[in-house]
PDB file of C-alpha atoms in Angstrom:
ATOM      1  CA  UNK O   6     -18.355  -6.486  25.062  1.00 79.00           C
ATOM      2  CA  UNK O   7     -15.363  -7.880  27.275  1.00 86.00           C
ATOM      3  CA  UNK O   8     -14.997 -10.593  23.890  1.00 84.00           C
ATOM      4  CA  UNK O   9     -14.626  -7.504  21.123  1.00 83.00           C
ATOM      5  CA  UNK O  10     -12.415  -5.495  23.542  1.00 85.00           C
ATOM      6  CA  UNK O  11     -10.131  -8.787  24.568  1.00 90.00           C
ATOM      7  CA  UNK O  12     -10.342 -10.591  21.623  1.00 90.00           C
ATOM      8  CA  UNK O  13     -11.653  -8.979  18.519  1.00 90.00           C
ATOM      9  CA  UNK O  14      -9.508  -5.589  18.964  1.00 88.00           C
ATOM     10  CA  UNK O  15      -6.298  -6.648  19.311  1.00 91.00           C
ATOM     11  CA  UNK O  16      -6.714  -9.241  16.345  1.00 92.00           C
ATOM     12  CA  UNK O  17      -8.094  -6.561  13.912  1.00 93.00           C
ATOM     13  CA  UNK O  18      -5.679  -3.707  15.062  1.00 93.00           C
ATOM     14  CA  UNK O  19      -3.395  -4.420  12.122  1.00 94.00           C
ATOM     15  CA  UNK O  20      -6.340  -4.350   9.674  1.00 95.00           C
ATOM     16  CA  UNK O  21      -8.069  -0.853  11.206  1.00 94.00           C
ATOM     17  CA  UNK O  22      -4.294   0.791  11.006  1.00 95.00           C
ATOM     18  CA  UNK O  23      -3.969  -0.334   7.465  1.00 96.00           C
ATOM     19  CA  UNK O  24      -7.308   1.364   6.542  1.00 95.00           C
ATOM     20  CA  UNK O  25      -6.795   4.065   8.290  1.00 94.00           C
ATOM     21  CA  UNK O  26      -3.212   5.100   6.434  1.00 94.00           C
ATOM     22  CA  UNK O  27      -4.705   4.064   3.014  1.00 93.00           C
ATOM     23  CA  UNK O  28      -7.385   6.722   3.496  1.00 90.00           C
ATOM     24  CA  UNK O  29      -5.549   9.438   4.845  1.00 85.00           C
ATOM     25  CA  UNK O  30      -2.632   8.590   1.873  1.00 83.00           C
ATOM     26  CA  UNK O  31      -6.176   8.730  -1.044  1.00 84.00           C
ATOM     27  CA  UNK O  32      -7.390  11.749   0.930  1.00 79.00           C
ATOM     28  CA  UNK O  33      -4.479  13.550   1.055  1.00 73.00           C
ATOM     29  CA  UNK O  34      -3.749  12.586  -2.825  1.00 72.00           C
ATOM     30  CA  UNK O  35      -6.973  14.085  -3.676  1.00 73.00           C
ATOM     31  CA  UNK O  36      -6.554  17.499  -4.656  1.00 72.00           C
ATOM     32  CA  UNK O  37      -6.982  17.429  -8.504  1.00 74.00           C
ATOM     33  CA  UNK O  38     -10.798  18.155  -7.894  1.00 78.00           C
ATOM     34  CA  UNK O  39     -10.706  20.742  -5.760  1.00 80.00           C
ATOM     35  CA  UNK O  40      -7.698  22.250  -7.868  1.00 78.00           C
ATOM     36  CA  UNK O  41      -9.583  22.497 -11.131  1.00 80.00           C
ATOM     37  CA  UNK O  42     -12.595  23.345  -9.542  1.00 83.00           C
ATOM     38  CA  UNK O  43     -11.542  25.980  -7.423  1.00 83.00           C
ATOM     39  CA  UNK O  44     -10.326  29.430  -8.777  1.00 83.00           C
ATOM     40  CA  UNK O  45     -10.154  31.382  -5.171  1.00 84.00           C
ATOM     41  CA  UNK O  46      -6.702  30.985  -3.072  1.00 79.00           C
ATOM     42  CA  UNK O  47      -8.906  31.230   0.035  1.00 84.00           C
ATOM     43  CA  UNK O  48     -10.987  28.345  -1.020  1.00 84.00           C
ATOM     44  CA  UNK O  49      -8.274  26.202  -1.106  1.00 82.00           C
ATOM     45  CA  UNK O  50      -8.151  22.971   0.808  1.00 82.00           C
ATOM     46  CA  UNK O  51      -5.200  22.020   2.677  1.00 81.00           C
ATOM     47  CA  UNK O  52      -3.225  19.506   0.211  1.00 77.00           C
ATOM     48  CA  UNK O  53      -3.658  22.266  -2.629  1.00 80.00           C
ATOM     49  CA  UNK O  54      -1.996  25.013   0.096  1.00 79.00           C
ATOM     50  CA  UNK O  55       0.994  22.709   1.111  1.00 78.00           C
ATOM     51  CA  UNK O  56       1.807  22.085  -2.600  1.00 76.00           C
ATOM     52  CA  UNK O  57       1.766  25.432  -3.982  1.00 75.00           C
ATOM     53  CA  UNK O  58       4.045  26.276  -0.404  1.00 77.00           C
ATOM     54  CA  UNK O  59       6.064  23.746  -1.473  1.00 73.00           C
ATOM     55  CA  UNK O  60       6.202  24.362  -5.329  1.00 62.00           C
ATOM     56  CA  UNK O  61       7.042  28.106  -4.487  1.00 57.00           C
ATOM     57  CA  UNK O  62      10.088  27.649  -3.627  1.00 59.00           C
ATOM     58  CA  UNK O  63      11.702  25.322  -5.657  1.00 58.00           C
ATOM     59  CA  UNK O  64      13.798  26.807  -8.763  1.00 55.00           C
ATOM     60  CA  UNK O  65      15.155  24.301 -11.433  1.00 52.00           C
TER      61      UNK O  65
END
């Protein structure tokens, strides 16, 4: 255990933080589904709520 914690951690920190922005960036991309699928505003997950915030404001 001291090995992984001493050792093995600190050389695969770089790896786990890379993995762990990747997902969050494909997760948070992944609204299309849920946008099609869904048809109630209160059903809506949060990336689909942020964008329609953010699209509701913006006038060309």
């Amino acid at each position: 255990m001291t090995f992984f914690i001493r050792i093995m951690l600190p050389l695969s920190r770089p790896i786990i933080m890379t993995l762990a922005i990747m997902s969050s960036q494909w997760r948070w991309n992944d609204y299309i589904c849920p946008l099609v699928i869904l048809n109630d505003p209160k059903e809506f997950t949060l990336q689909i709520g942020v964008a329609s915030i953010v699209g509701a404001e913006n006038v060309n």
